[in-house]
Amino acid sequence: MSVYNDEEDEWYCNSIQRYKELVMFETEYVVGQIEFSDPGSICVLGRRPSGHSVLSELALPAKIVNSKKNLISINNDLKIKAGVFPTFPIAQILCIYGEGKIVAAEESLPGVAVYELNVEDSDKIQRSGTLTVPLTEPVLSLIDAKTLLLTANNDKKPVILDLASGKTSTTLEKCSFSPFGHILPTIVSPNVALLCKRKDSHSILYDIRTGSSVGCILGNPTSSLWTAATNYHPLRNPAPSITTLAFLSASGLLRIYDLRNLHKEISNCQLTLPDVKEKDINPRIQLSPSGEYLSVSGYDTTVGIYHLGPSGLVTEVFKHDGHEHMEHCNHTLLSTVTDHVWYDNYTIISAADNMSLNCWQPSNLKLLWNRLN
């Protein structure tokens, strides 16, 4: 037996202890974004080797969906429910959770495309039209099931879009960013939007109804681009006990805030990350629904899980390396994890550029498991 096979056997044996659940899949394309469409399904935005976009809805394995109910299931399949090959390349999607609808920003095109799921009980995802907005390839953020907040990578001001009527409003026209540049929109409560400047993480919070500023987080100038995340979600997690805000730079600098007190950082630290060229990094940061754990990917072939301690201490408690052990998946080399999301407080779904998708539950998050079991 080869050394490679011995190492693989050892990893799989160790995984029995490291993971409460681990389900690994091969896909026919590189998944670049994962969104939840309902409690048992995800929508994925992918790209085939030809460069064409793929939009699919997948049913999650029953053993993952039923794990909270302590139901025994041997169903490990990731079933394709519906799909489509969009005519135009897609830059970003958002699922209207539980509504059977997807909205999408198309590369270099104006407007917001709308897709329908479960069309006449078919296996097709159907494009139902395009909503006109004065932004090209907008960045999308969900305010509620009927409303989007849009920004663009230029000097255009943010736009609020009513999905039902297709009408737009410029409630946030008083935004004080000048020039706007690359702004990330994030909804942090039912009526508050956070606009984050990617070049330094400087953020202003606005009341969506009035457009007035209700808070500010000063930036941290670096040579790296920043991304932002929160554990609040208007449909999947509308009432977290604590709303946590996290900012991560491409160089691994992490800033954490509690929405109730934006004047004081919970944590400001440098994560220990691989030494890679920042231009090759697409950092992804996510928070567990409770806000007690955060996860980071996009720097290498792993997903790191960190615990947010009461004193602001950020401690790595788990590193998922399952994609590395699908190295020959579709005969495609692995270089990075492309996206990951929290299904619940103890289950993560991740995708990588070797056309692999993993559903996994770490078994060593003892603090969390003791509270949930």
mmCIF file of C-alpha atoms in Angstrom:
data_model
loop_
_atom_site.group_PDB
_atom_site.id
_atom_site.type_symbol
_atom_site.label_atom_id
_atom_site.label_comp_id
_atom_site.label_asym_id
_atom_site.label_seq_id
_atom_site.Cartn_x
_atom_site.Cartn_y
_atom_site.Cartn_z
ATOM 1 C CA MET A 1 0.000 0.000 0.000
ATOM 2 C CA SER A 2 1.329 3.484 -0.865
ATOM 3 C CA VAL A 3 2.179 6.187 1.654
ATOM 4 C CA TYR A 4 -0.609 8.288 0.113
ATOM 5 C CA ASN A 5 -3.194 5.588 0.782
ATOM 6 C CA ASP A 6 -1.900 5.135 4.338
ATOM 7 C CA GLU A 7 -2.283 8.873 4.999
ATOM 8 C CA GLU A 8 -5.769 8.904 3.513
ATOM 9 C CA ASP A 9 -6.817 5.929 5.632
ATOM 10 C CA GLU A 10 -5.462 7.671 8.729
ATOM 11 C CA TRP A 11 -7.356 10.872 7.906
ATOM 12 C CA TYR A 12 -10.651 9.024 7.432
ATOM 13 C CA CYS A 13 -10.130 7.108 10.686
ATOM 14 C CA ASN A 14 -9.435 10.353 12.553
ATOM 15 C CA SER A 15 -12.456 12.009 10.948
ATOM 16 C CA ILE A 16 -14.741 9.635 12.865
ATOM 17 C CA GLN A 17 -13.645 11.399 16.050
ATOM 18 C CA ARG A 18 -13.330 14.906 14.596
ATOM 19 C CA TYR A 19 -16.753 15.082 12.940
ATOM 20 C CA LYS A 20 -20.187 14.311 14.288
ATOM 21 C CA GLU A 21 -21.322 14.255 10.653
ATOM 22 C CA LEU A 22 -19.352 14.542 7.416
ATOM 23 C CA VAL A 23 -20.951 14.080 4.001
ATOM 24 C CA MET A 24 -18.814 14.721 0.904
ATOM 25 C CA PHE A 25 -20.021 15.216 -2.661
ATOM 26 C CA GLU A 26 -18.657 15.736 -6.143
ATOM 27 C CA THR A 27 -20.330 18.305 -8.384
ATOM 28 C CA GLU A 28 -20.089 18.863 -12.132
ATOM 29 C CA TYR A 29 -19.003 22.484 -11.757
ATOM 30 C CA VAL A 30 -17.217 24.810 -9.355
ATOM 31 C CA VAL A 31 -19.708 26.170 -6.808
ATOM 32 C CA GLY A 32 -18.975 29.838 -6.152
ATOM 33 C CA GLN A 33 -21.919 30.760 -3.914
ATOM 34 C CA ILE A 34 -24.292 28.884 -1.608
ATOM 35 C CA GLU A 35 -27.718 30.216 -0.544
ATOM 36 C CA PHE A 36 -30.560 28.584 1.403
ATOM 37 C CA SER A 37 -33.870 28.381 -0.472
ATOM 38 C CA ASP A 38 -35.879 26.601 2.275
ATOM 39 C CA PRO A 39 -35.170 24.543 5.442
ATOM 40 C CA GLY A 40 -34.118 21.505 3.437
ATOM 41 C CA SER A 41 -32.598 22.956 0.273
ATOM 42 C CA ILE A 42 -29.796 25.125 -1.030
ATOM 43 C CA CYS A 43 -29.348 27.044 -4.249
ATOM 44 C CA VAL A 44 -25.846 27.124 -5.667
ATOM 45 C CA LEU A 45 -24.315 29.403 -8.257
ATOM 46 C CA GLY A 46 -21.645 27.573 -10.202
ATOM 47 C CA ARG A 47 -19.445 27.871 -13.212
ATOM 48 C CA ARG A 48 -18.671 25.074 -15.639
ATOM 49 C CA PRO A 49 -15.175 24.569 -17.114
ATOM 50 C CA SER A 50 -16.514 26.256 -20.270
ATOM 51 C CA GLY A 51 -17.118 29.428 -18.236
ATOM 52 C CA HIS A 52 -20.923 29.245 -18.407
ATOM 53 C CA SER A 53 -22.940 29.878 -15.232
ATOM 54 C CA VAL A 54 -25.040 27.163 -13.615
ATOM 55 C CA LEU A 55 -27.908 27.782 -11.196
ATOM 56 C CA SER A 56 -29.168 24.742 -9.268
ATOM 57 C CA GLU A 57 -31.410 23.923 -6.325
ATOM 58 C CA LEU A 58 -30.237 20.924 -4.289
ATOM 59 C CA ALA A 59 -32.031 18.958 -1.562
ATOM 60 C CA LEU A 60 -29.792 18.534 1.486
ATOM 61 C CA PRO A 61 -29.102 15.064 2.924
ATOM 62 C CA ALA A 62 -31.853 13.932 5.286
ATOM 63 C CA LYS A 63 -29.286 13.050 7.962
ATOM 64 C CA ILE A 64 -28.229 16.727 8.060
ATOM 65 C CA VAL A 65 -31.752 18.173 7.951
ATOM 66 C CA ASN A 66 -33.067 15.757 10.600
ATOM 67 C CA SER A 67 -30.064 15.845 12.928
ATOM 68 C CA LYS A 68 -31.685 18.350 15.300
ATOM 69 C CA LYS A 69 -34.709 16.073 15.593
ATOM 70 C CA ASN A 70 -32.500 13.100 16.561
ATOM 71 C CA LEU A 71 -34.027 11.107 13.710
ATOM 72 C CA ILE A 72 -31.979 8.285 12.269
ATOM 73 C CA SER A 73 -31.528 8.509 8.512
ATOM 74 C CA ILE A 74 -29.312 6.728 6.039
ATOM 75 C CA ASN A 75 -30.062 9.189 3.248
ATOM 76 C CA ASN A 76 -26.745 10.830 2.379
ATOM 77 C CA ASP A 77 -27.723 12.009 -1.080
ATOM 78 C CA LEU A 78 -27.509 15.572 -2.359
ATOM 79 C CA LYS A 79 -30.361 15.498 -4.849
ATOM 80 C CA ILE A 80 -30.801 17.936 -7.725
ATOM 81 C CA LYS A 81 -34.286 19.457 -7.504
ATOM 82 C CA ALA A 82 -34.050 21.953 -10.346
ATOM 83 C CA GLY A 83 -31.571 23.829 -12.483
ATOM 84 C CA VAL A 84 -30.918 26.178 -15.363
ATOM 85 C CA PHE A 85 -28.035 27.367 -17.540
ATOM 86 C CA PRO A 86 -28.547 31.151 -17.495
ATOM 87 C CA THR A 87 -28.106 33.022 -20.754
ATOM 88 C CA PHE A 88 -25.869 35.625 -19.118
ATOM 89 C CA PRO A 89 -23.091 35.055 -16.555
ATOM 90 C CA ILE A 90 -24.270 35.721 -12.993
ATOM 91 C CA ALA A 91 -22.169 37.620 -10.442
ATOM 92 C CA GLN A 92 -24.344 37.105 -7.330
ATOM 93 C CA ILE A 93 -27.588 35.463 -6.242
ATOM 94 C CA LEU A 94 -29.920 35.887 -3.269
ATOM 95 C CA CYS A 95 -32.662 33.411 -2.383
ATOM 96 C CA ILE A 96 -35.930 34.755 -1.010
ATOM 97 C CA TYR A 97 -36.029 32.102 1.698
ATOM 98 C CA GLY A 98 -39.182 29.984 1.640
ATOM 99 C CA GLU A 99 -40.685 31.941 -1.259
ATOM 100 C CA GLY A 100 -39.407 29.906 -4.222
ATOM 101 C CA LYS A 101 -37.659 32.911 -5.750
ATOM 102 C CA ILE A 102 -34.080 33.862 -6.626
ATOM 103 C CA VAL A 103 -32.812 37.329 -7.514
ATOM 104 C CA ALA A 104 -29.538 37.726 -9.358
ATOM 105 C CA ALA A 105 -27.049 40.353 -10.473
ATOM 106 C CA GLU A 106 -25.697 39.604 -13.939
ATOM 107 C CA GLU A 107 -22.129 40.425 -14.875
ATOM 108 C CA SER A 108 -21.742 43.851 -16.529
ATOM 109 C CA LEU A 109 -25.521 44.177 -17.029
ATOM 110 C CA PRO A 110 -28.002 46.631 -15.458
ATOM 111 C CA GLY A 111 -30.996 45.524 -13.426
ATOM 112 C CA VAL A 112 -31.897 42.562 -11.230
ATOM 113 C CA ALA A 113 -32.880 39.236 -12.810
ATOM 114 C CA VAL A 114 -35.664 37.201 -11.167
ATOM 115 C CA TYR A 115 -35.870 33.400 -11.261
ATOM 116 C CA GLU A 116 -38.694 31.158 -10.065
ATOM 117 C CA LEU A 117 -38.301 27.756 -8.390
ATOM 118 C CA ASN A 118 -40.824 24.890 -8.471
ATOM 119 C CA VAL A 119 -42.388 26.048 -11.740
ATOM 120 C CA GLU A 120 -45.365 23.741 -12.403
ATOM 121 C CA ASP A 121 -43.640 20.990 -10.407
ATOM 122 C CA SER A 122 -40.910 20.781 -13.041
ATOM 123 C CA ASP A 123 -37.160 20.438 -12.621
ATOM 124 C CA LYS A 124 -36.598 23.814 -14.270
ATOM 125 C CA ILE A 125 -35.565 27.089 -12.704
ATOM 126 C CA GLN A 126 -37.325 29.665 -14.848
ATOM 127 C CA ARG A 127 -36.282 33.236 -15.425
ATOM 128 C CA SER A 128 -39.395 35.380 -15.019
ATOM 129 C CA GLY A 129 -37.957 38.762 -15.939
ATOM 130 C CA THR A 130 -35.636 41.644 -15.134
ATOM 131 C CA LEU A 131 -36.357 44.502 -12.746
ATOM 132 C CA THR A 132 -35.000 47.825 -13.956
ATOM 133 C CA VAL A 133 -32.608 49.660 -11.641
ATOM 134 C CA PRO A 134 -30.114 52.455 -12.420
ATOM 135 C CA LEU A 135 -27.142 50.275 -11.433
ATOM 136 C CA THR A 136 -24.965 47.913 -13.461
ATOM 137 C CA GLU A 137 -24.077 44.562 -11.852
ATOM 138 C CA PRO A 138 -25.408 45.714 -8.463
ATOM 139 C CA VAL A 139 -24.383 44.192 -5.143
ATOM 140 C CA LEU A 140 -27.510 42.738 -3.506
ATOM 141 C CA SER A 141 -28.620 42.646 0.129
ATOM 142 C CA LEU A 142 -31.995 41.437 1.422
ATOM 143 C CA ILE A 143 -34.064 43.824 3.570
ATOM 144 C CA ASP A 144 -37.097 41.515 3.749
ATOM 145 C CA ALA A 145 -38.956 39.061 1.512
ATOM 146 C CA LYS A 146 -40.138 41.882 -0.746
ATOM 147 C CA THR A 147 -37.310 44.425 -0.657
ATOM 148 C CA LEU A 148 -33.650 44.642 -1.690
ATOM 149 C CA LEU A 149 -30.884 47.133 -0.979
ATOM 150 C CA LEU A 150 -28.537 47.612 -3.941
ATOM 151 C CA THR A 151 -25.140 49.245 -4.322
ATOM 152 C CA ALA A 152 -22.696 49.349 -7.236
ATOM 153 C CA ASN A 153 -18.945 49.651 -7.623
ATOM 154 C CA ASN A 154 -19.080 53.249 -8.764
ATOM 155 C CA ASP A 155 -20.298 56.637 -7.572
ATOM 156 C CA LYS A 156 -23.988 55.755 -7.871
ATOM 157 C CA LYS A 157 -25.869 56.013 -4.575
ATOM 158 C CA PRO A 158 -27.633 53.004 -2.987
ATOM 159 C CA VAL A 159 -31.071 52.040 -4.260
ATOM 160 C CA ILE A 160 -33.954 50.280 -2.508
ATOM 161 C CA LEU A 161 -35.938 47.968 -4.797
ATOM 162 C CA ASP A 162 -39.506 46.756 -4.208
ATOM 163 C CA LEU A 163 -39.649 43.270 -5.721
ATOM 164 C CA ALA A 164 -43.438 43.233 -6.011
ATOM 165 C CA SER A 165 -43.862 46.495 -7.905
ATOM 166 C CA GLY A 166 -40.404 46.764 -9.437
ATOM 167 C CA LYS A 167 -40.213 50.360 -8.226
ATOM 168 C CA THR A 168 -37.046 51.865 -6.767
ATOM 169 C CA SER A 169 -36.503 54.545 -4.167
ATOM 170 C CA THR A 170 -33.426 56.501 -3.140
ATOM 171 C CA THR A 171 -34.119 56.756 0.573
ATOM 172 C CA LEU A 172 -30.370 56.577 1.219
ATOM 173 C CA GLU A 173 -29.530 59.406 -1.178
ATOM 174 C CA LYS A 174 -28.137 61.384 1.774
ATOM 175 C CA CYS A 175 -25.342 58.837 2.253
ATOM 176 C CA SER A 176 -22.171 60.747 3.035
ATOM 177 C CA PHE A 177 -19.622 58.477 1.338
ATOM 178 C CA SER A 178 -17.718 60.499 -1.244
ATOM 179 C CA PRO A 179 -16.529 59.086 -3.496
ATOM 180 C CA PHE A 180 -18.565 55.936 -3.045
ATOM 181 C CA GLY A 181 -16.210 53.433 -4.635
ATOM 182 C CA HIS A 182 -16.713 49.781 -3.713
ATOM 183 C CA ILE A 183 -19.437 49.627 -1.023
ATOM 184 C CA LEU A 184 -20.777 46.431 0.556
ATOM 185 C CA PRO A 185 -24.402 46.587 1.777
ATOM 186 C CA THR A 186 -25.365 44.514 4.824
ATOM 187 C CA ILE A 187 -28.742 44.531 6.586
ATOM 188 C CA VAL A 188 -28.178 44.315 10.358
ATOM 189 C CA SER A 189 -31.735 44.750 11.705
ATOM 190 C CA PRO A 190 -35.256 45.190 10.256
ATOM 191 C CA ASN A 191 -34.733 48.909 9.709
ATOM 192 C CA VAL A 192 -30.965 49.415 9.649
ATOM 193 C CA ALA A 193 -28.484 48.944 6.813
ATOM 194 C CA LEU A 194 -24.713 48.975 7.142
ATOM 195 C CA LEU A 195 -22.673 50.296 4.218
ATOM 196 C CA CYS A 196 -19.029 49.222 4.397
ATOM 197 C CA LYS A 197 -16.203 50.683 2.308
ATOM 198 C CA ARG A 198 -14.129 47.754 1.116
ATOM 199 C CA LYS A 199 -10.884 49.721 1.039
ATOM 200 C CA ASP A 200 -10.756 50.395 4.803
ATOM 201 C CA SER A 201 -13.915 48.901 6.460
ATOM 202 C CA HIS A 202 -15.220 52.374 7.345
ATOM 203 C CA SER A 203 -18.958 51.815 7.825
ATOM 204 C CA ILE A 204 -22.029 53.972 8.299
ATOM 205 C CA LEU A 205 -25.361 52.630 9.511
ATOM 206 C CA TYR A 206 -28.543 54.134 8.094
ATOM 207 C CA ASP A 207 -32.201 53.950 8.999
ATOM 208 C CA ILE A 208 -33.706 52.465 5.837
ATOM 209 C CA ARG A 209 -37.008 54.293 6.365
ATOM 210 C CA THR A 210 -35.648 57.823 6.730
ATOM 211 C CA GLY A 211 -32.152 57.647 5.271
ATOM 212 C CA SER A 212 -30.685 59.213 8.400
ATOM 213 C CA SER A 213 -27.379 58.030 9.838
ATOM 214 C CA VAL A 214 -27.754 56.086 13.102
ATOM 215 C CA GLY A 215 -24.185 54.961 13.715
ATOM 216 C CA CYS A 216 -20.639 54.802 12.435
ATOM 217 C CA ILE A 217 -17.656 52.451 12.640
ATOM 218 C CA LEU A 218 -14.349 54.119 11.855
ATOM 219 C CA GLY A 219 -12.204 52.501 9.223
ATOM 220 C CA ASN A 220 -8.860 50.790 9.558
ATOM 221 C CA PRO A 221 -6.763 51.813 6.548
ATOM 222 C CA THR A 222 -4.727 48.925 5.186
ATOM 223 C CA SER A 223 -3.506 47.862 1.789
ATOM 224 C CA SER A 224 -6.093 45.060 1.857
ATOM 225 C CA LEU A 225 -9.717 44.924 0.807
ATOM 226 C CA TRP A 226 -12.309 44.182 3.499
ATOM 227 C CA THR A 227 -15.477 42.135 3.684
ATOM 228 C CA ALA A 228 -18.261 42.197 6.293
ATOM 229 C CA ALA A 229 -20.805 39.800 7.806
ATOM 230 C CA THR A 230 -23.498 39.597 10.479
ATOM 231 C CA ASN A 231 -25.460 36.795 12.123
ATOM 232 C CA TYR A 232 -28.733 38.657 11.474
ATOM 233 C CA HIS A 233 -30.815 37.475 8.518
ATOM 234 C CA PRO A 234 -34.268 38.968 7.866
ATOM 235 C CA LEU A 235 -35.842 35.575 7.052
ATOM 236 C CA ARG A 236 -33.614 32.825 8.490
ATOM 237 C CA ASN A 237 -32.429 34.511 11.716
ATOM 238 C CA PRO A 238 -34.542 37.646 12.307
ATOM 239 C CA ALA A 239 -34.156 37.850 16.088
ATOM 240 C CA PRO A 240 -30.673 36.846 17.317
ATOM 241 C CA SER A 241 -30.119 37.410 21.034
ATOM 242 C CA ILE A 242 -27.021 39.434 20.123
ATOM 243 C CA THR A 243 -26.358 40.895 16.683
ATOM 244 C CA THR A 244 -22.662 40.569 15.923
ATOM 245 C CA LEU A 245 -20.819 42.404 13.153
ATOM 246 C CA ALA A 246 -17.563 41.044 11.757
ATOM 247 C CA PHE A 247 -15.065 42.659 9.378
ATOM 248 C CA LEU A 248 -12.187 40.754 7.786
ATOM 249 C CA SER A 249 -9.388 42.039 5.571
ATOM 250 C CA ALA A 250 -7.631 40.065 2.861
ATOM 251 C CA SER A 251 -4.515 40.183 5.058
ATOM 252 C CA GLY A 252 -6.409 38.465 7.903
ATOM 253 C CA LEU A 253 -7.113 41.418 10.204
ATOM 254 C CA LEU A 254 -10.352 40.771 12.109
ATOM 255 C CA ARG A 255 -12.642 43.331 13.770
ATOM 256 C CA ILE A 256 -15.734 42.330 15.789
ATOM 257 C CA TYR A 257 -18.559 44.567 17.103
ATOM 258 C CA ASP A 258 -21.806 44.201 19.031
ATOM 259 C CA LEU A 259 -24.555 46.175 17.274
ATOM 260 C CA ARG A 260 -25.644 47.578 20.652
ATOM 261 C CA ASN A 261 -22.296 49.340 21.169
ATOM 262 C CA LEU A 262 -20.500 50.394 18.011
ATOM 263 C CA HIS A 263 -18.059 52.625 19.887
ATOM 264 C CA LYS A 264 -16.091 49.690 21.279
ATOM 265 C CA GLU A 265 -14.628 46.735 19.417
ATOM 266 C CA ILE A 266 -15.276 43.334 20.939
ATOM 267 C CA SER A 267 -12.113 42.129 19.273
ATOM 268 C CA ASN A 268 -9.357 43.387 17.003
ATOM 269 C CA CYS A 269 -6.804 40.745 16.103
ATOM 270 C CA GLN A 270 -4.651 39.277 13.365
ATOM 271 C CA LEU A 271 -5.604 35.765 12.320
ATOM 272 C CA THR A 272 -2.793 33.334 11.581
ATOM 273 C CA LEU A 273 -3.330 32.542 7.926
ATOM 274 C CA PRO A 274 -1.344 31.044 5.048
ATOM 275 C CA ASP A 275 1.189 33.279 3.340
ATOM 276 C CA VAL A 276 -0.470 33.766 -0.033
ATOM 277 C CA LYS A 277 -0.708 36.661 -2.458
ATOM 278 C CA GLU A 278 -3.605 38.916 -1.494
ATOM 279 C CA LYS A 279 -4.622 39.378 -5.123
ATOM 280 C CA ASP A 280 -5.442 35.656 -5.186
ATOM 281 C CA ILE A 281 -7.593 35.823 -2.039
ATOM 282 C CA ASN A 282 -11.378 36.019 -1.956
ATOM 283 C CA PRO A 283 -11.975 36.044 1.817
ATOM 284 C CA ARG A 284 -15.298 34.774 3.143
ATOM 285 C CA ILE A 285 -16.369 35.323 6.728
ATOM 286 C CA GLN A 286 -19.580 33.976 8.247
ATOM 287 C CA LEU A 287 -21.097 33.966 11.727
ATOM 288 C CA SER A 288 -23.052 31.168 13.358
ATOM 289 C CA PRO A 289 -26.704 32.095 14.032
ATOM 290 C CA SER A 290 -25.874 32.552 17.731
ATOM 291 C CA GLY A 291 -22.986 34.872 16.864
ATOM 292 C CA GLU A 292 -20.662 32.951 19.193
ATOM 293 C CA TYR A 293 -18.634 31.358 16.411
ATOM 294 C CA LEU A 294 -17.214 32.740 13.207
ATOM 295 C CA SER A 295 -15.785 30.944 10.215
ATOM 296 C CA VAL A 296 -13.244 32.000 7.624
ATOM 297 C CA SER A 297 -12.398 30.650 4.172
ATOM 298 C CA GLY A 298 -10.928 31.785 0.878
ATOM 299 C CA TYR A 299 -7.279 31.825 1.972
ATOM 300 C CA ASP A 300 -6.485 28.181 1.301
ATOM 301 C CA THR A 301 -8.138 24.769 1.068
ATOM 302 C CA THR A 302 -9.657 24.825 4.570
ATOM 303 C CA VAL A 303 -12.423 26.470 6.616
ATOM 304 C CA GLY A 304 -11.370 27.737 10.041
ATOM 305 C CA ILE A 305 -13.867 27.900 12.929
ATOM 306 C CA TYR A 306 -13.201 30.414 15.720
ATOM 307 C CA HIS A 307 -14.861 30.878 19.111
ATOM 308 C CA LEU A 308 -15.617 34.416 20.272
ATOM 309 C CA GLY A 309 -14.818 34.436 23.983
ATOM 310 C CA PRO A 310 -16.483 36.756 26.531
ATOM 311 C CA SER A 311 -13.296 38.826 26.872
ATOM 312 C CA GLY A 312 -12.993 39.294 23.120
ATOM 313 C CA LEU A 313 -10.502 36.459 22.730
ATOM 314 C CA VAL A 314 -10.768 34.808 19.310
ATOM 315 C CA THR A 315 -9.648 31.172 19.410
ATOM 316 C CA GLU A 316 -9.467 28.724 16.531
ATOM 317 C CA VAL A 317 -11.328 25.581 17.609
ATOM 318 C CA PHE A 318 -11.605 23.594 14.372
ATOM 319 C CA LYS A 319 -10.204 23.450 10.865
ATOM 320 C CA HIS A 320 -12.173 21.645 8.167
ATOM 321 C CA ASP A 321 -9.877 20.067 5.598
ATOM 322 C CA GLY A 322 -12.295 17.638 3.964
ATOM 323 C CA HIS A 323 -11.949 19.184 0.510
ATOM 324 C CA GLU A 324 -8.251 18.288 0.547
ATOM 325 C CA HIS A 325 -9.217 14.638 0.728
ATOM 326 C CA MET A 326 -11.202 14.907 -2.468
ATOM 327 C CA GLU A 327 -8.074 16.071 -4.284
ATOM 328 C CA HIS A 328 -8.810 14.011 -7.362
ATOM 329 C CA CYS A 329 -12.470 15.004 -7.447
ATOM 330 C CA ASN A 330 -13.356 15.268 -11.142
ATOM 331 C CA HIS A 331 -9.600 15.210 -11.864
ATOM 332 C CA THR A 332 -9.529 18.878 -10.811
ATOM 333 C CA LEU A 333 -6.797 20.311 -8.597
ATOM 334 C CA LEU A 334 -7.813 22.036 -5.369
ATOM 335 C CA SER A 335 -6.538 25.532 -4.593
ATOM 336 C CA THR A 336 -9.184 27.212 -2.409
ATOM 337 C CA VAL A 337 -12.528 26.954 -0.647
ATOM 338 C CA THR A 338 -14.899 29.127 -2.674
ATOM 339 C CA ASP A 339 -17.784 29.608 -0.210
ATOM 340 C CA HIS A 340 -19.279 28.304 3.017
ATOM 341 C CA VAL A 341 -22.449 28.910 5.061
ATOM 342 C CA TRP A 342 -23.852 27.922 8.470
ATOM 343 C CA TYR A 343 -26.959 25.739 8.181
ATOM 344 C CA ASP A 344 -27.566 26.049 11.921
ATOM 345 C CA ASN A 345 -25.413 26.570 15.018
ATOM 346 C CA TYR A 346 -23.433 23.389 14.446
ATOM 347 C CA THR A 347 -23.608 22.495 10.740
ATOM 348 C CA ILE A 348 -21.576 24.075 7.931
ATOM 349 C CA ILE A 349 -21.799 23.579 4.170
ATOM 350 C CA SER A 350 -18.720 24.419 2.115
ATOM 351 C CA ALA A 351 -17.608 24.272 -1.516
ATOM 352 C CA ALA A 352 -14.198 24.267 -3.180
ATOM 353 C CA ASP A 353 -12.735 24.786 -6.621
ATOM 354 C CA ASN A 354 -12.043 21.078 -7.158
ATOM 355 C CA MET A 355 -15.804 20.695 -7.721
ATOM 356 C CA SER A 356 -16.451 19.353 -4.226
ATOM 357 C CA LEU A 357 -19.173 20.187 -1.712
ATOM 358 C CA ASN A 358 -19.093 19.121 1.966
ATOM 359 C CA CYS A 359 -21.757 19.118 4.708
ATOM 360 C CA TRP A 360 -20.143 18.790 8.138
ATOM 361 C CA GLN A 361 -20.622 19.075 11.891
ATOM 362 C CA PRO A 362 -17.508 19.427 14.084
ATOM 363 C CA SER A 363 -17.679 17.234 17.172
ATOM 364 C CA ASN A 364 -15.292 19.279 19.322
ATOM 365 C CA LEU A 365 -17.334 22.470 19.735
ATOM 366 C CA LYS A 366 -17.914 21.376 23.315
ATOM 367 C CA LEU A 367 -19.223 24.655 24.675
ATOM 368 C CA LEU A 368 -21.868 24.796 21.978
ATOM 369 C CA TRP A 369 -22.782 21.123 22.061
ATOM 370 C CA ASN A 370 -23.267 21.159 25.840
ATOM 371 C CA ARG A 371 -25.853 23.903 25.493
ATOM 372 C CA LEU A 372 -27.711 22.286 22.607
ATOM 373 C CA ASN A 373 -27.881 18.697 23.866
#
